[in-house]
PDB file of C-alpha atoms in Angstrom:
ATOM      1  CA  UNK A 296       0.000   0.000   0.000  1.00 90.00           C
ATOM      2  CA  UNK A 297       1.174   3.509  -0.801  1.00 96.00           C
ATOM      3  CA  UNK A 298      -0.309   6.575   0.881  1.00 97.00           C
ATOM      4  CA  UNK A 299      -0.458   9.932  -0.869  1.00 97.00           C
ATOM      5  CA  UNK A 300      -1.068  13.467   0.368  1.00 98.00           C
ATOM      6  CA  UNK A 301      -3.104  15.702  -1.947  1.00 98.00           C
ATOM      7  CA  UNK A 302      -2.461  19.424  -1.479  1.00 98.00           C
ATOM      8  CA  UNK A 303      -5.405  21.394  -2.838  1.00 98.00           C
ATOM      9  CA  UNK A 304      -7.282  24.689  -2.693  1.00 98.00           C
ATOM     10  CA  UNK A 305     -10.922  25.492  -3.232  1.00 98.00           C
ATOM     11  CA  UNK A 306     -13.464  28.271  -3.330  1.00 97.00           C
ATOM     12  CA  UNK A 307     -16.130  27.158  -0.871  1.00 96.00           C
ATOM     13  CA  UNK A 308     -18.979  29.347  -2.151  1.00 95.00           C
ATOM     14  CA  UNK A 309     -20.831  26.500  -3.894  1.00 95.00           C
ATOM     15  CA  UNK A 310     -20.139  23.802  -1.322  1.00 95.00           C
ATOM     16  CA  UNK A 311     -21.652  22.622   1.936  1.00 94.00           C
ATOM     17  CA  UNK A 312     -18.201  22.479   3.471  1.00 93.00           C
ATOM     18  CA  UNK A 313     -15.486  19.855   3.080  1.00 95.00           C
ATOM     19  CA  UNK A 314     -17.217  16.814   4.507  1.00 93.00           C
ATOM     20  CA  UNK A 315     -19.648  14.671   2.522  1.00 92.00           C
ATOM     21  CA  UNK A 316     -23.238  15.664   3.282  1.00 88.00           C
ATOM     22  CA  UNK A 317     -26.448  13.711   2.611  1.00 87.00           C
ATOM     23  CA  UNK A 318     -28.265  16.671   1.057  1.00 86.00           C
ATOM     24  CA  UNK A 319     -25.589  18.953  -0.305  1.00 91.00           C
ATOM     25  CA  UNK A 320     -22.513  19.022  -2.526  1.00 95.00           C
ATOM     26  CA  UNK A 321     -19.167  18.919  -0.714  1.00 96.00           C
ATOM     27  CA  UNK A 322     -15.518  19.250  -1.698  1.00 97.00           C
ATOM     28  CA  UNK A 323     -14.730  15.777  -0.368  1.00 97.00           C
ATOM     29  CA  UNK A 324     -17.459  14.285  -2.545  1.00 97.00           C
ATOM     30  CA  UNK A 325     -16.138  15.943  -5.705  1.00 97.00           C
ATOM     31  CA  UNK A 326     -12.559  14.905  -4.980  1.00 98.00           C
ATOM     32  CA  UNK A 327     -13.518  11.292  -4.238  1.00 97.00           C
ATOM     33  CA  UNK A 328     -15.601  11.049  -7.391  1.00 97.00           C
ATOM     34  CA  UNK A 329     -12.817  12.411  -9.578  1.00 97.00           C
ATOM     35  CA  UNK A 330     -10.136  10.259  -7.960  1.00 97.00           C
ATOM     36  CA  UNK A 331     -12.252   7.100  -8.235  1.00 96.00           C
ATOM     37  CA  UNK A 332     -12.956   7.819 -11.904  1.00 96.00           C
ATOM     38  CA  UNK A 333      -9.305   8.317 -12.789  1.00 96.00           C
ATOM     39  CA  UNK A 334      -7.973   5.376 -10.752  1.00 95.00           C
ATOM     40  CA  UNK A 335     -10.907   3.193 -11.851  1.00 95.00           C
ATOM     41  CA  UNK A 336     -11.542   1.969  -8.328  1.00 95.00           C
ATOM     42  CA  UNK A 337     -13.548   3.333  -5.410  1.00 95.00           C
ATOM     43  CA  UNK A 338     -11.153   5.574  -3.514  1.00 95.00           C
ATOM     44  CA  UNK A 339     -11.852   7.338  -0.244  1.00 96.00           C
ATOM     45  CA  UNK A 340     -10.069  10.512   0.810  1.00 97.00           C
ATOM     46  CA  UNK A 341      -9.514  11.699   4.367  1.00 97.00           C
ATOM     47  CA  UNK A 342      -9.279  15.422   4.910  1.00 96.00           C
ATOM     48  CA  UNK A 343      -7.205  17.461   7.325  1.00 95.00           C
ATOM     49  CA  UNK A 344     -10.406  18.720   8.941  1.00 91.00           C
ATOM     50  CA  UNK A 345     -13.847  20.121   8.335  1.00 88.00           C
ATOM     51  CA  UNK A 346     -14.584  23.497   6.870  1.00 91.00           C
ATOM     52  CA  UNK A 347     -18.074  24.936   7.131  1.00 91.00           C
ATOM     53  CA  UNK A 348     -20.321  25.775   4.195  1.00 93.00           C
ATOM     54  CA  UNK A 349     -19.017  28.790   2.296  1.00 95.00           C
ATOM     55  CA  UNK A 350     -15.538  28.733   3.843  1.00 97.00           C
ATOM     56  CA  UNK A 351     -12.559  28.715   1.461  1.00 97.00           C
ATOM     57  CA  UNK A 352      -9.194  26.959   1.559  1.00 97.00           C
ATOM     58  CA  UNK A 353      -6.084  28.528   0.097  1.00 97.00           C
ATOM     59  CA  UNK A 354      -4.377  25.294   1.090  1.00 96.00           C
ATOM     60  CA  UNK A 355      -5.691  22.108   2.631  1.00 97.00           C
ATOM     61  CA  UNK A 356      -4.631  18.466   2.563  1.00 98.00           C
ATOM     62  CA  UNK A 357      -6.293  15.113   2.079  1.00 98.00           C
ATOM     63  CA  UNK A 358      -4.819  11.621   1.919  1.00 97.00           C
ATOM     64  CA  UNK A 359      -5.747   8.431   0.123  1.00 97.00           C
ATOM     65  CA  UNK A 360      -4.330   4.919  -0.076  1.00 96.00           C
ATOM     66  CA  UNK A 361      -3.394   3.190  -3.315  1.00 94.00           C
ATOM     67  CA  UNK A 362      -3.410  -0.565  -2.758  1.00 91.00           C
ATOM     68  CA  UNK A 363      -2.757  -1.631  -6.346  1.00 90.00           C
ATOM     69  CA  UNK A 364      -0.058   0.783  -7.546  1.00 91.00           C
ATOM     70  CA  UNK A 365      -2.595   2.496  -9.791  1.00 91.00           C
ATOM     71  CA  UNK A 366      -0.866   5.847  -9.405  1.00 92.00           C
ATOM     72  CA  UNK A 367       2.450   4.404 -10.580  1.00 92.00           C
ATOM     73  CA  UNK A 368       0.789   2.602 -13.490  1.00 92.00           C
ATOM     74  CA  UNK A 369      -0.763   5.817 -14.758  1.00 91.00           C
ATOM     75  CA  UNK A 370       2.482   7.782 -14.669  1.00 94.00           C
ATOM     76  CA  UNK A 371       2.961   8.916 -11.066  1.00 96.00           C
ATOM     77  CA  UNK A 372       1.677  11.669  -8.765  1.00 96.00           C
ATOM     78  CA  UNK A 373       2.306  14.541 -11.189  1.00 97.00           C
ATOM     79  CA  UNK A 374       0.273  12.867 -13.895  1.00 97.00           C
ATOM     80  CA  UNK A 375      -2.522  12.167 -11.415  1.00 97.00           C
ATOM     81  CA  UNK A 376      -2.556  15.810 -10.331  1.00 98.00           C
ATOM     82  CA  UNK A 377      -2.789  16.887 -13.971  1.00 97.00           C
ATOM     83  CA  UNK A 378      -5.722  14.561 -14.670  1.00 97.00           C
ATOM     84  CA  UNK A 379      -7.540  15.563 -11.500  1.00 98.00           C
ATOM     85  CA  UNK A 380      -7.299  19.231 -12.426  1.00 98.00           C
ATOM     86  CA  UNK A 381      -8.743  18.429 -15.835  1.00 97.00           C
ATOM     87  CA  UNK A 382     -11.702  16.594 -14.287  1.00 98.00           C
ATOM     88  CA  UNK A 383     -12.471  18.617 -11.170  1.00 98.00           C
ATOM     89  CA  UNK A 384     -14.741  21.694 -11.325  1.00 97.00           C
ATOM     90  CA  UNK A 385     -13.231  25.152 -11.744  1.00 97.00           C
ATOM     91  CA  UNK A 386     -13.370  25.978  -8.043  1.00 97.00           C
ATOM     92  CA  UNK A 387     -11.237  23.051  -6.813  1.00 98.00           C
ATOM     93  CA  UNK A 388      -7.541  22.996  -7.732  1.00 98.00           C
ATOM     94  CA  UNK A 389      -4.874  20.382  -7.012  1.00 98.00           C
ATOM     95  CA  UNK A 390      -1.522  21.946  -6.137  1.00 97.00           C
ATOM     96  CA  UNK A 391       0.539  18.773  -5.811  1.00 97.00           C
ATOM     97  CA  UNK A 392       0.397  15.124  -4.807  1.00 98.00           C
ATOM     98  CA  UNK A 393       3.224  13.513  -2.837  1.00 97.00           C
ATOM     99  CA  UNK A 394       4.035  10.059  -1.511  1.00 96.00           C
ATOM    100  CA  UNK A 395       4.115   9.850   2.296  1.00 96.00           C
ATOM    101  CA  UNK A 396       4.633   7.181   4.888  1.00 95.00           C
ATOM    102  CA  UNK A 397       1.559   5.080   5.627  1.00 94.00           C
ATOM    103  CA  UNK A 398       1.792   6.335   9.217  1.00 96.00           C
ATOM    104  CA  UNK A 399       1.113   9.915   8.068  1.00 97.00           C
ATOM    105  CA  UNK A 400      -2.468  11.108   8.454  1.00 97.00           C
ATOM    106  CA  UNK A 401      -3.913  14.260   6.885  1.00 97.00           C
ATOM    107  CA  UNK A 402      -5.789  15.150  10.069  1.00 96.00           C
ATOM    108  CA  UNK A 403      -3.965  13.603  13.005  1.00 95.00           C
ATOM    109  CA  UNK A 404      -0.399  14.227  11.834  1.00 96.00           C
ATOM    110  CA  UNK A 405      -0.927  17.976  11.398  1.00 97.00           C
ATOM    111  CA  UNK A 406       1.010  20.046  13.934  1.00 97.00           C
ATOM    112  CA  UNK A 407      -0.475  23.481  13.177  1.00 97.00           C
ATOM    113  CA  UNK A 408      -3.223  25.111  11.162  1.00 97.00           C
ATOM    114  CA  UNK A 409      -3.543  28.754  10.160  1.00 98.00           C
ATOM    115  CA  UNK A 410      -6.737  30.598   9.233  1.00 98.00           C
ATOM    116  CA  UNK A 411      -7.197  34.079   7.782  1.00 98.00           C
ATOM    117  CA  UNK A 412     -10.314  36.182   8.234  1.00 98.00           C
ATOM    118  CA  UNK A 413     -10.646  39.273   6.023  1.00 98.00           C
ATOM    119  CA  UNK A 414     -12.668  42.431   6.635  1.00 98.00           C
ATOM    120  CA  UNK A 415     -12.962  45.642   4.659  1.00 97.00           C
ATOM    121  CA  UNK A 416     -14.245  48.967   5.963  1.00 95.00           C
ATOM    122  CA  UNK A 417     -15.250  50.594   2.682  1.00 95.00           C
ATOM    123  CA  UNK A 418     -17.894  49.123   0.395  1.00 95.00           C
ATOM    124  CA  UNK A 419     -16.226  47.269  -2.472  1.00 95.00           C
ATOM    125  CA  UNK A 420     -18.150  45.294  -5.130  1.00 94.00           C
ATOM    126  CA  UNK A 421     -15.161  43.020  -5.740  1.00 94.00           C
ATOM    127  CA  UNK A 422     -14.597  41.864  -2.157  1.00 93.00           C
ATOM    128  CA  UNK A 423     -18.038  40.705  -1.066  1.00 90.00           C
ATOM    129  CA  UNK A 424     -17.394  37.017  -1.776  1.00 92.00           C
ATOM    130  CA  UNK A 425     -14.077  36.834   0.092  1.00 95.00           C
ATOM    131  CA  UNK A 426     -14.180  39.505   2.772  1.00 97.00           C
ATOM    132  CA  UNK A 427     -16.683  40.860   5.302  1.00 97.00           C
ATOM    133  CA  UNK A 428     -17.799  44.464   4.911  1.00 97.00           C
ATOM    134  CA  UNK A 429     -17.765  46.324   8.250  1.00 96.00           C
ATOM    135  CA  UNK A 430     -19.738  49.564   8.059  1.00 93.00           C
ATOM    136  CA  UNK A 431     -18.914  50.817  11.566  1.00 93.00           C
ATOM    137  CA  UNK A 432     -15.692  51.951  13.214  1.00 94.00           C
ATOM    138  CA  UNK A 433     -13.456  49.362  14.878  1.00 96.00           C
ATOM    139  CA  UNK A 434     -10.584  49.835  17.326  1.00 97.00           C
ATOM    140  CA  UNK A 435      -8.127  47.289  15.921  1.00 97.00           C
ATOM    141  CA  UNK A 436      -5.476  48.077  18.544  1.00 97.00           C
ATOM    142  CA  UNK A 437      -7.950  47.159  21.279  1.00 98.00           C
ATOM    143  CA  UNK A 438      -8.956  44.049  19.330  1.00 98.00           C
ATOM    144  CA  UNK A 439      -5.305  42.992  19.258  1.00 98.00           C
ATOM    145  CA  UNK A 440      -5.088  43.387  23.023  1.00 98.00           C
ATOM    146  CA  UNK A 441      -8.027  41.021  23.350  1.00 98.00           C
ATOM    147  CA  UNK A 442      -6.571  38.647  20.735  1.00 98.00           C
ATOM    148  CA  UNK A 443      -3.370  38.373  22.773  1.00 98.00           C
ATOM    149  CA  UNK A 444      -5.423  36.813  25.573  1.00 97.00           C
ATOM    150  CA  UNK A 445      -6.144  33.845  23.329  1.00 97.00           C
ATOM    151  CA  UNK A 446      -2.495  32.817  23.555  1.00 97.00           C
ATOM    152  CA  UNK A 447      -2.757  32.652  27.336  1.00 95.00           C
ATOM    153  CA  UNK A 448      -5.864  30.460  27.236  1.00 93.00           C
ATOM    154  CA  UNK A 449      -6.169  26.752  26.454  1.00 93.00           C
ATOM    155  CA  UNK A 450      -9.899  26.015  26.746  1.00 94.00           C
ATOM    156  CA  UNK A 451     -12.020  27.464  23.928  1.00 95.00           C
ATOM    157  CA  UNK A 452     -15.427  26.062  24.844  1.00 93.00           C
ATOM    158  CA  UNK A 453     -16.817  29.616  24.703  1.00 94.00           C
ATOM    159  CA  UNK A 454     -16.178  29.625  20.953  1.00 95.00           C
ATOM    160  CA  UNK A 455     -17.237  26.068  20.149  1.00 91.00           C
ATOM    161  CA  UNK A 456     -20.449  25.235  18.336  1.00 83.00           C
ATOM    162  CA  UNK A 457     -22.848  23.560  20.763  1.00 76.00           C
ATOM    163  CA  UNK A 458     -24.114  19.985  20.452  1.00 67.00           C
ATOM    164  CA  UNK A 459     -21.036  18.623  18.721  1.00 71.00           C
ATOM    165  CA  UNK A 460     -19.288  15.315  19.352  1.00 70.00           C
ATOM    166  CA  UNK A 461     -15.988  16.978  20.271  1.00 78.00           C
ATOM    167  CA  UNK A 462     -14.218  15.217  23.152  1.00 84.00           C
ATOM    168  CA  UNK A 463     -12.113  18.149  24.296  1.00 91.00           C
ATOM    169  CA  UNK A 464     -12.203  21.908  23.837  1.00 92.00           C
ATOM    170  CA  UNK A 465      -8.492  22.311  24.599  1.00 94.00           C
ATOM    171  CA  UNK A 466      -6.457  24.063  21.876  1.00 96.00           C
ATOM    172  CA  UNK A 467      -3.035  25.714  21.827  1.00 96.00           C
ATOM    173  CA  UNK A 468      -3.219  29.045  19.983  1.00 97.00           C
ATOM    174  CA  UNK A 469       0.232  30.324  19.006  1.00 97.00           C
ATOM    175  CA  UNK A 470      -0.748  33.394  16.971  1.00 98.00           C
ATOM    176  CA  UNK A 471      -3.782  35.682  16.958  1.00 98.00           C
ATOM    177  CA  UNK A 472      -3.328  39.097  15.386  1.00 98.00           C
ATOM    178  CA  UNK A 473      -5.053  41.729  13.275  1.00 98.00           C
ATOM    179  CA  UNK A 474      -2.890  43.223  10.521  1.00 98.00           C
ATOM    180  CA  UNK A 475      -3.720  46.073   8.155  1.00 97.00           C
ATOM    181  CA  UNK A 476      -3.452  45.202   4.454  1.00 96.00           C
ATOM    182  CA  UNK A 477      -4.254  48.653   3.078  1.00 94.00           C
ATOM    183  CA  UNK A 478      -6.263  51.718   4.075  1.00 92.00           C
ATOM    184  CA  UNK A 479      -9.585  49.871   4.139  1.00 95.00           C
ATOM    185  CA  UNK A 480      -8.664  46.177   4.500  1.00 97.00           C
ATOM    186  CA  UNK A 481      -7.632  44.129   7.518  1.00 98.00           C
ATOM    187  CA  UNK A 482      -6.706  40.480   8.051  1.00 98.00           C
ATOM    188  CA  UNK A 483      -6.991  38.413  11.206  1.00 98.00           C
ATOM    189  CA  UNK A 484      -4.484  35.561  11.431  1.00 98.00           C
ATOM    190  CA  UNK A 485      -4.906  32.754  13.919  1.00 98.00           C
ATOM    191  CA  UNK A 486      -2.699  29.665  14.257  1.00 98.00           C
ATOM    192  CA  UNK A 487      -3.297  26.701  16.549  1.00 97.00           C
ATOM    193  CA  UNK A 488      -2.616  23.003  16.787  1.00 96.00           C
ATOM    194  CA  UNK A 489      -6.335  22.346  16.294  1.00 94.00           C
ATOM    195  CA  UNK A 490      -9.612  24.241  15.962  1.00 95.00           C
ATOM    196  CA  UNK A 491     -13.129  23.558  17.178  1.00 93.00           C
ATOM    197  CA  UNK A 492     -16.186  23.744  14.956  1.00 90.00           C
ATOM    198  CA  UNK A 493     -17.088  27.371  14.245  1.00 92.00           C
ATOM    199  CA  UNK A 494     -14.275  28.522  16.545  1.00 95.00           C
ATOM    200  CA  UNK A 495     -12.577  31.073  14.287  1.00 97.00           C
ATOM    201  CA  UNK A 496     -15.765  32.844  13.219  1.00 97.00           C
ATOM    202  CA  UNK A 497     -16.945  32.984  16.848  1.00 97.00           C
ATOM    203  CA  UNK A 498     -13.589  34.385  17.984  1.00 98.00           C
ATOM    204  CA  UNK A 499     -13.685  37.037  15.261  1.00 98.00           C
ATOM    205  CA  UNK A 500     -17.268  37.951  16.084  1.00 97.00           C
ATOM    206  CA  UNK A 501     -16.366  38.479  19.733  1.00 98.00           C
ATOM    207  CA  UNK A 502     -13.258  40.495  18.855  1.00 98.00           C
ATOM    208  CA  UNK A 503     -15.423  42.705  16.641  1.00 98.00           C
ATOM    209  CA  UNK A 504     -17.644  43.315  19.674  1.00 97.00           C
ATOM    210  CA  UNK A 505     -14.507  44.462  21.513  1.00 98.00           C
ATOM    211  CA  UNK A 506     -13.591  46.741  18.611  1.00 97.00           C
ATOM    212  CA  UNK A 507     -17.071  48.288  18.625  1.00 97.00           C
ATOM    213  CA  UNK A 508     -16.934  48.979  22.353  1.00 96.00           C
ATOM    214  CA  UNK A 509     -19.659  46.489  23.161  1.00 96.00           C
ATOM    215  CA  UNK A 510     -17.300  44.195  25.110  1.00 97.00           C
ATOM    216  CA  UNK A 511     -14.483  45.410  27.359  1.00 97.00           C
ATOM    217  CA  UNK A 512     -11.137  43.649  27.740  1.00 97.00           C
ATOM    218  CA  UNK A 513     -12.221  42.388  31.164  1.00 97.00           C
ATOM    219  CA  UNK A 514     -15.475  41.106  29.722  1.00 97.00           C
ATOM    220  CA  UNK A 515     -13.543  39.340  26.953  1.00 97.00           C
ATOM    221  CA  UNK A 516     -11.423  37.615  29.612  1.00 96.00           C
ATOM    222  CA  UNK A 517     -14.610  36.667  31.453  1.00 96.00           C
ATOM    223  CA  UNK A 518     -16.053  35.181  28.256  1.00 96.00           C
ATOM    224  CA  UNK A 519     -12.968  33.003  27.861  1.00 96.00           C
ATOM    225  CA  UNK A 520     -13.205  31.861  31.460  1.00 95.00           C
ATOM    226  CA  UNK A 521     -16.943  31.169  31.244  1.00 94.00           C
ATOM    227  CA  UNK A 522     -16.509  28.373  28.670  1.00 92.00           C
ATOM    228  CA  UNK A 523     -20.091  29.056  27.553  1.00 91.00           C
ATOM    229  CA  UNK A 524     -20.875  29.726  23.898  1.00 93.00           C
ATOM    230  CA  UNK A 525     -23.843  31.870  24.898  1.00 91.00           C
ATOM    231  CA  UNK A 526     -21.479  34.419  26.468  1.00 93.00           C
ATOM    232  CA  UNK A 527     -19.454  35.026  23.291  1.00 93.00           C
ATOM    233  CA  UNK A 528     -20.364  37.073  20.233  1.00 93.00           C
ATOM    234  CA  UNK A 529     -22.139  36.009  17.073  1.00 94.00           C
ATOM    235  CA  UNK A 530     -20.300  34.054  14.390  1.00 95.00           C
ATOM    236  CA  UNK A 531     -19.078  36.108  11.451  1.00 96.00           C
ATOM    237  CA  UNK A 532     -20.113  35.295   7.859  1.00 96.00           C
ATOM    238  CA  UNK A 533     -18.254  32.336   6.298  1.00 96.00           C
ATOM    239  CA  UNK A 534     -17.162  33.794   2.955  1.00 96.00           C
ATOM    240  CA  UNK A 535     -14.353  35.844   4.537  1.00 98.00           C
ATOM    241  CA  UNK A 536     -12.706  32.830   6.208  1.00 98.00           C
ATOM    242  CA  UNK A 537      -9.799  31.002   4.563  1.00 98.00           C
ATOM    243  CA  UNK A 538      -7.934  27.928   5.741  1.00 97.00           C
ATOM    244  CA  UNK A 539      -4.522  29.241   4.790  1.00 97.00           C
ATOM    245  CA  UNK A 540      -1.931  26.658   5.790  1.00 96.00           C
ATOM    246  CA  UNK A 541      -1.484  23.253   7.434  1.00 97.00           C
ATOM    247  CA  UNK A 542       1.878  22.155   8.789  1.00 97.00           C
ATOM    248  CA  UNK A 543       3.243  18.624   9.074  1.00 96.00           C
ATOM    249  CA  UNK A 544       6.454  17.095  10.439  1.00 91.00           C
ATOM    250  CA  UNK A 545       7.564  16.039   6.957  1.00 65.00           C
TER     251      UNK A 545
END
């Protein structure tokens, strides 16, 4: 058996997230269908994690196992990547395919994940599908003070979607920072070893409440300590969220 990592990107606007859904099109479904067609055998792919409906990935990873050397027979990983890109829809792109040890796992072997969340403060007809328009003033310096508290915390239950099957809400956040891209555009970067469902959009929504003056720094600390989702802010829209990078000990 040979295991392969597929590095890919996708625009999530048309999809019900990464994971296969009973009543909606998913990225995993499209990738599995294309891979099975090309390899001429049913092939399952395992992703690095879930992304919600409408969320994009500048880079994500999935793995699959080839038990019959089909990849080699067809010309190798580069040829497979070429054929997948020909078959997949326009909004899913394969960057590269590499052989890995069979002990490597797209989800469990990842050591860090980075997400970007984009906002713009002036109406722009070309940003609406990949950034969130904020029509009120925000204090980004204050939001960064609150974001720094995330690095001192390890339990993110306050930002976790309720009624999930998650076994632990412990995460190690190593970066959380707002950075200005230009006069009217900002990017929030957050890196952690793992993320909970809806965590990034809930964090951003609560930080925006800080920036609007609705939540003080002390109240933000209290929200973290409460471990209750009802205490935190609303989740931000999905189209501005990008899974940017996944790191592995390769």
